[in-house]
Amino acid sequence: MTKILAVPTNILTGFLGAGKTTAILQLLAQKPADERWAVLVNEFGEIGVDGSLFEGQHGEQSGVFIREVPGGCMCCAAGLPMQIALNMLLSRAKPDRLLIEPTGLGHPLEVVQSLSAEHYRDVLSLQQIITLVDARQLGDSRYTDHPTFNQQIAIADLIVGNKQDLYQTGDHAKLEAYVAQQARPDVSVLFTAQGELAPALLNGASRAAMPEADDAGHHHHSSAPGLSEAPIPDNGFLKAENQGEGFESVGWRFNADEVFDRAKLMNFLSGLDAERMKAVFITEEGIFGYNLTRDALTEIELDDSLESRIEIIAPERDPSWEPQLMACRVNAAD
């Protein structure tokens, strides 16, 4: 049995809507054909959608292995959910590189501490920690006053100002000034659009300092573990909710035989007033992935998905979302 040693490991972090998932998809598209890459993805919501989005575009046959840790910060419960998922992923993938995407509301410092534990000291080699930031958020105190947002900047080896194609005059300078205040003096700032990153940026040992973790305001809120993979009840769907860090989430998983009306879905999703939405739906026209930020709703066709699932994150849940979503099913009563 081959021993797993010194796997180059990168954390890609950033607040809600910064473009982490898009950046990882861009990196996976540039993966050398002869390498095996593993992705450990953590989501704030209990349902978990990112894994389906990744697998719908990059399967294990292409050398990409995915594992999810839904339901809040992956470092909670003494890191056990993360350790179990990571150990299973490493055993299955035996990867040439590991990418870790913490939830946008998760504390990256605790993730770094978990990866630096004695158990992983020989197994993992912590490389560049990359934090994606949308510079337009710097005018909003919901971001700049949020301790997680600032911790993501403070712990980074590289700050990426993403979505620069949407910036106004002064946004670039605003991010550089904010980084100069919040980050280490040796941190570089790079600007990009659509999450485009060169794989070479992943290389190089992390210089992240390891201060004691500040757990103040850190909500260990994974109240219902396993909902991402639990059996779906006889009513055809499973619903899960979560809250913490000033946001609430609600998600649904549907039986594989539930088919959705693509046009009705687009109408519903485009009308959502939410901070973030991700979904994978089996429709009468094929399988599609959806991604909603404050900027836009995007739709991509996927190769495959075992079921439909959706997760919405907002400052407050809207009770009208469920009846609207259920009305998008092909067999729903008009």
C-alpha positions as a printed Julia matrix, in Angstrom:
334×3 Matrix{Float64}:
   0.0    0.0     0.0
   1.46   3.34   -1.11
   1.97   5.8     1.74
   0.56   9.27    1.11
   3.24  11.88    1.77
   3.56  15.67    1.43
   0.53  16.23   -0.83
   0.66  19.87   -2.03
  -2.4   21.42   -0.37
  -4.02  24.78   -1.07
  -6.83  26.57    0.74
  -8.95  28.81   -1.49
 -11.07  31.01    0.71
 -13.18  34.15    0.37
 -16.53  35.55    1.49
 -19.91  34.71   -0.04
 -20.03  35.46   -3.75
 -16.3   36.12   -4.18
 -16.02  33.41   -6.85
 -14.3   30.5    -5.09
 -16.21  27.76   -6.9
 -15.63  29.38  -10.3
 -11.92  29.71   -9.55
 -11.63  26.04   -8.6
 -13.47  24.99  -11.75
 -11.02  27.1   -13.78
  -8.07  25.45  -12.03
  -9.51  21.96  -12.58
  -9.87  22.72  -16.29
  -6.09  23.38  -16.37
  -5.09  20.28  -14.39
  -2.3   18.29  -16.06
  -3.87  15.22  -17.67
  -1.56  12.82  -15.85
  -2.28  14.21  -12.36
  -4.94  13.3    -9.82
  -6.43  16.25   -7.94
  -8.71  16.09   -4.9
 -11.16  18.79   -3.8
 -12.55  19.03   -0.27
 -15.43  21.5    -0.29
 -17.28  22.87    2.72
 -20.67  24.58    2.53
 -22.61  26.69    5.0
 -25.87  24.98    4.08
 -26.79  21.46    5.17
 -27.66  20.14    1.7
 -24.4   20.67   -0.2
 -24.43  21.57   -3.9
 -20.82  22.31   -4.87
 -19.89  18.63   -5.03
 -22.59  18.02   -7.64
 -21.49  21.08   -9.62
 -17.86  19.93   -9.64
 -18.69  16.31  -10.45
 -21.06  17.39  -13.22
 -18.08  18.91  -15.07
 -15.05  16.97  -13.77
 -15.52  13.3   -12.89
 -13.14  10.78  -11.39
 -12.43   9.44  -14.88
 -10.67  12.76  -15.55
  -8.59  12.49  -12.38
 -10.7   14.77  -10.17
 -12.01  13.49   -6.81
 -14.57  15.44   -4.76
 -15.69  15.23   -1.13
 -18.13  17.55    0.65
 -18.48  18.64    4.27
 -21.87  20.41    4.39
 -23.51  22.1     7.35
 -21.3   24.96    8.46
 -17.63  25.39    9.23
 -15.75  22.16    8.5
 -13.5   22.65   11.53
 -16.36  22.37   14.03
 -16.86  19.45   16.42
 -13.11  19.3    17.07
 -12.52  18.97   13.35
 -14.01  15.49   13.19
 -16.26  15.96   10.1
 -13.33  17.46    8.23
 -10.89  14.77    9.32
 -13.22  11.93    8.33
 -13.95  13.47    4.93
 -10.32  14.35    4.29
  -9.03  10.91    5.27
 -11.56   9.19    2.99
 -10.73  11.57    0.13
  -6.97  11.08    0.44
  -7.36   7.3     0.64
  -9.53   7.16   -2.47
  -7.79   9.78   -4.59
  -4.11   9.42   -3.63
  -3.85  12.92   -5.12
  -1.01  14.9    -6.64
  -2.72  18.03   -5.28
  -5.45  18.82   -2.74
  -7.65  21.92   -3.0
  -9.74  22.91    0.03
 -12.66  25.34   -0.28
 -14.01  26.41    3.13
 -17.46  27.97    3.27
 -17.46  31.73    2.74
 -18.73  32.03    6.32
 -16.11  29.68    7.77
 -13.01  30.59    9.75
  -9.93  29.64    7.68
  -7.55  29.89   10.64
  -9.13  26.86   12.3
  -8.91  24.97    9.01
  -5.18  25.76    8.8
  -4.72  24.6    12.38
  -6.49  21.31   11.62
  -4.29  20.72    8.57
  -1.18  21.49   10.62
  -2.02  18.92   13.29
   0.53  16.19   13.96
  -1.55  13.58   12.13
  -1.21  15.5     8.82
   2.34  16.81    9.3
   3.89  14.26    6.94
   0.79  13.69    4.82
   0.13  17.27    3.67
   2.37  20.11    2.51
   0.48  23.39    3.05
   1.03  25.58    0.0
  -0.29  29.01   -0.94
  -3.48  30.14    0.84
  -5.43  32.16   -1.71
  -8.21  34.55   -0.66
 -10.62  35.83   -3.28
 -12.17  39.25   -2.67
 -14.69  41.28   -4.64
 -13.31  44.8    -4.12
 -16.8   46.29   -4.53
 -17.71  44.75   -1.15
 -15.3   47.08    0.65
 -17.93  49.8     0.76
 -20.34  47.56    2.69
 -19.91  47.28    6.46
 -21.61  43.85    6.41
 -18.33  42.64    4.94
 -15.68  44.93    6.43
 -17.11  44.6     9.98
 -17.4   40.82    9.68
 -14.55  39.07   11.55
 -14.52  36.16    9.08
 -14.06  38.49    6.09
 -11.07  40.11    7.77
  -9.59  36.8     8.95
  -9.7   35.51    5.36
  -7.55  38.48    4.32
  -5.24  38.29    7.33
  -4.34  34.64    6.77
  -3.74  34.81    3.0
  -0.49  34.32    1.12
  -2.1   35.81   -1.98
  -5.12  38.13   -2.29
  -7.02  37.89   -5.57
  -9.27  40.79   -6.49
 -11.81  38.83   -8.51
 -14.55  40.17  -10.82
 -12.39  43.14  -11.81
 -14.39  43.38  -15.04
 -17.22  44.79  -12.86
 -15.1   47.27  -10.88
 -15.51  51.03  -10.98
 -12.67  53.55  -10.95
 -10.91  53.39   -7.6
 -11.93  49.82   -6.67
  -8.47  48.41   -7.41
  -6.78  51.02   -5.2
  -9.39  50.51   -2.48
  -8.56  46.8    -2.23
  -4.82  47.43   -2.21
  -5.25  49.95    0.63
  -7.47  47.58    2.62
  -5.01  44.72    2.21
  -2.19  46.98    3.39
  -4.19  47.49    6.61
  -5.47  43.96    7.19
  -2.92  41.56    5.67
   0.69  40.69    6.32
   3.21  43.06    4.68
   4.57  40.37    2.33
   1.18  39.54    0.76
   0.71  40.18   -2.95
  -2.49  41.41   -4.61
  -3.51  40.06   -8.0
  -6.55  41.1   -10.04
  -8.55  38.81  -12.31
 -12.02  38.18  -13.75
 -14.18  35.04  -13.93
 -11.96  33.38  -11.32
  -9.15  32.84  -13.83
  -5.99  31.77  -12.0
  -2.79  30.21  -13.34
  -2.03  26.85  -11.65
   1.52  28.11  -10.98
   0.03  30.45   -8.34
  -0.7   27.39   -6.2
   2.99  26.6    -5.75
   5.11  27.7    -2.82
   4.98  27.0     0.9
   2.44  29.0     2.88
   3.81  31.73    5.11
   0.62  31.9     7.18
   1.26  32.66   10.81
  -0.4   30.43   13.37
  -1.77  32.63   16.15
  -4.24  31.2    18.63
  -7.68  30.87   17.09
 -10.23  33.4    18.34
 -13.45  31.49   18.76
 -15.54  34.52   19.69
 -18.68  34.59   17.59
 -17.77  31.31   15.93
 -20.99  29.36   15.67
 -20.49  25.61   15.72
 -23.81  25.14   14.04
 -23.91  21.88   12.14
 -27.06  20.71   13.87
 -28.07  17.99   11.44
 -25.02  16.24    9.97
 -25.54  13.85    7.11
 -28.5   15.56    5.41
 -26.43  15.82    2.25
 -26.5   12.02    1.92
 -29.51  10.97    4.05
 -32.32   8.96    2.39
 -35.02  11.15    0.88
 -38.42  10.54    2.54
 -41.54   9.29    0.78
 -42.82  12.8     0.07
 -40.08  13.09   -2.58
 -37.91  15.79   -1.03
 -35.81  16.65    2.01
 -35.5   20.16    3.45
 -32.76  21.51    5.75
 -32.07  24.87    7.37
 -29.06  26.45    9.03
 -28.09  29.8    10.5
 -25.05  31.58   11.89
 -22.56  34.37   11.2
 -25.46  36.73   10.44
 -26.94  34.59    7.63
 -29.57  31.89    7.2
 -29.7   29.05    4.69
 -32.39  26.75    3.4
 -31.94  23.84    1.01
 -33.85  21.02   -0.61
 -32.93  17.65   -2.13
 -35.32  15.85   -4.48
 -35.77  12.26   -5.6
 -34.09  11.49   -8.93
 -37.49  10.96  -10.6
 -38.53  14.56   -9.86
 -38.18  16.53  -13.11
 -38.31  20.33  -13.23
 -39.58  22.78  -15.82
 -36.5   24.68  -17.0
 -38.35  27.88  -17.95
 -40.23  28.01  -14.63
 -36.98  27.38  -12.76
 -35.23  30.29  -14.48
 -38.16  32.54  -13.64
 -38.08  31.51   -9.97
 -34.29  31.61   -9.55
 -33.85  34.96  -11.3
 -36.38  36.51   -8.93
 -34.65  35.39   -5.72
 -33.58  38.12   -3.31
 -30.64  36.26   -1.76
 -26.96  36.66   -1.04
 -26.15  33.34   -2.7
 -27.85  30.42   -4.44
 -26.43  27.26   -5.94
 -28.39  24.44   -7.47
 -28.36  21.41   -9.72
 -31.64  20.44  -11.4
 -32.82  17.59  -13.57
 -35.11  19.27  -16.09
 -37.14  18.11  -19.07
 -34.39  19.64  -21.26
 -31.38  18.11  -19.49
 -29.32  18.61  -16.33
 -28.25  22.13  -15.43
 -26.24  23.86  -12.71
 -27.23  27.29  -11.41
 -25.2   29.93   -9.6
 -26.69  33.17   -8.28
 -24.73  36.07   -6.81
 -25.74  39.7    -6.35
 -24.37  40.26   -9.87
 -26.01  37.62  -12.01
 -27.66  34.22  -12.39
 -25.67  31.79  -14.51
 -26.74  28.44  -15.96
 -24.43  25.69  -17.21
 -25.25  22.31  -18.7
 -23.91  19.34  -16.73
 -23.04  15.84  -17.85
 -24.78  14.07  -14.99
 -26.39  14.36  -11.56
 -27.99  11.77   -9.32
 -30.66  14.16   -8.04
 -31.81  17.78   -7.93
 -30.68  19.95   -5.04
 -30.65  23.66   -4.19
 -29.22  25.84   -1.4
 -30.15  29.49   -0.76
 -28.26  31.79    1.63
 -29.73  35.13    2.69
 -29.83  37.46    5.69
 -33.32  36.03    6.27
 -35.21  33.07    4.8
 -38.36  33.76    2.77
 -41.25  31.32    3.41
 -42.57  31.88   -0.12
 -39.54  30.18   -1.67
 -40.76  26.62   -1.04
 -44.18  26.86   -2.76
 -42.59  28.69   -5.68
 -39.93  25.98   -6.03
 -42.44  23.14   -5.79
 -44.51  24.76   -8.55
 -41.49  24.39  -10.89
 -41.84  20.58  -10.94
 -43.12  19.17  -14.22
 -45.76  17.13  -12.39
 -46.82  19.98  -10.08
 -50.48  20.93  -10.15
 -51.1   24.25  -11.85
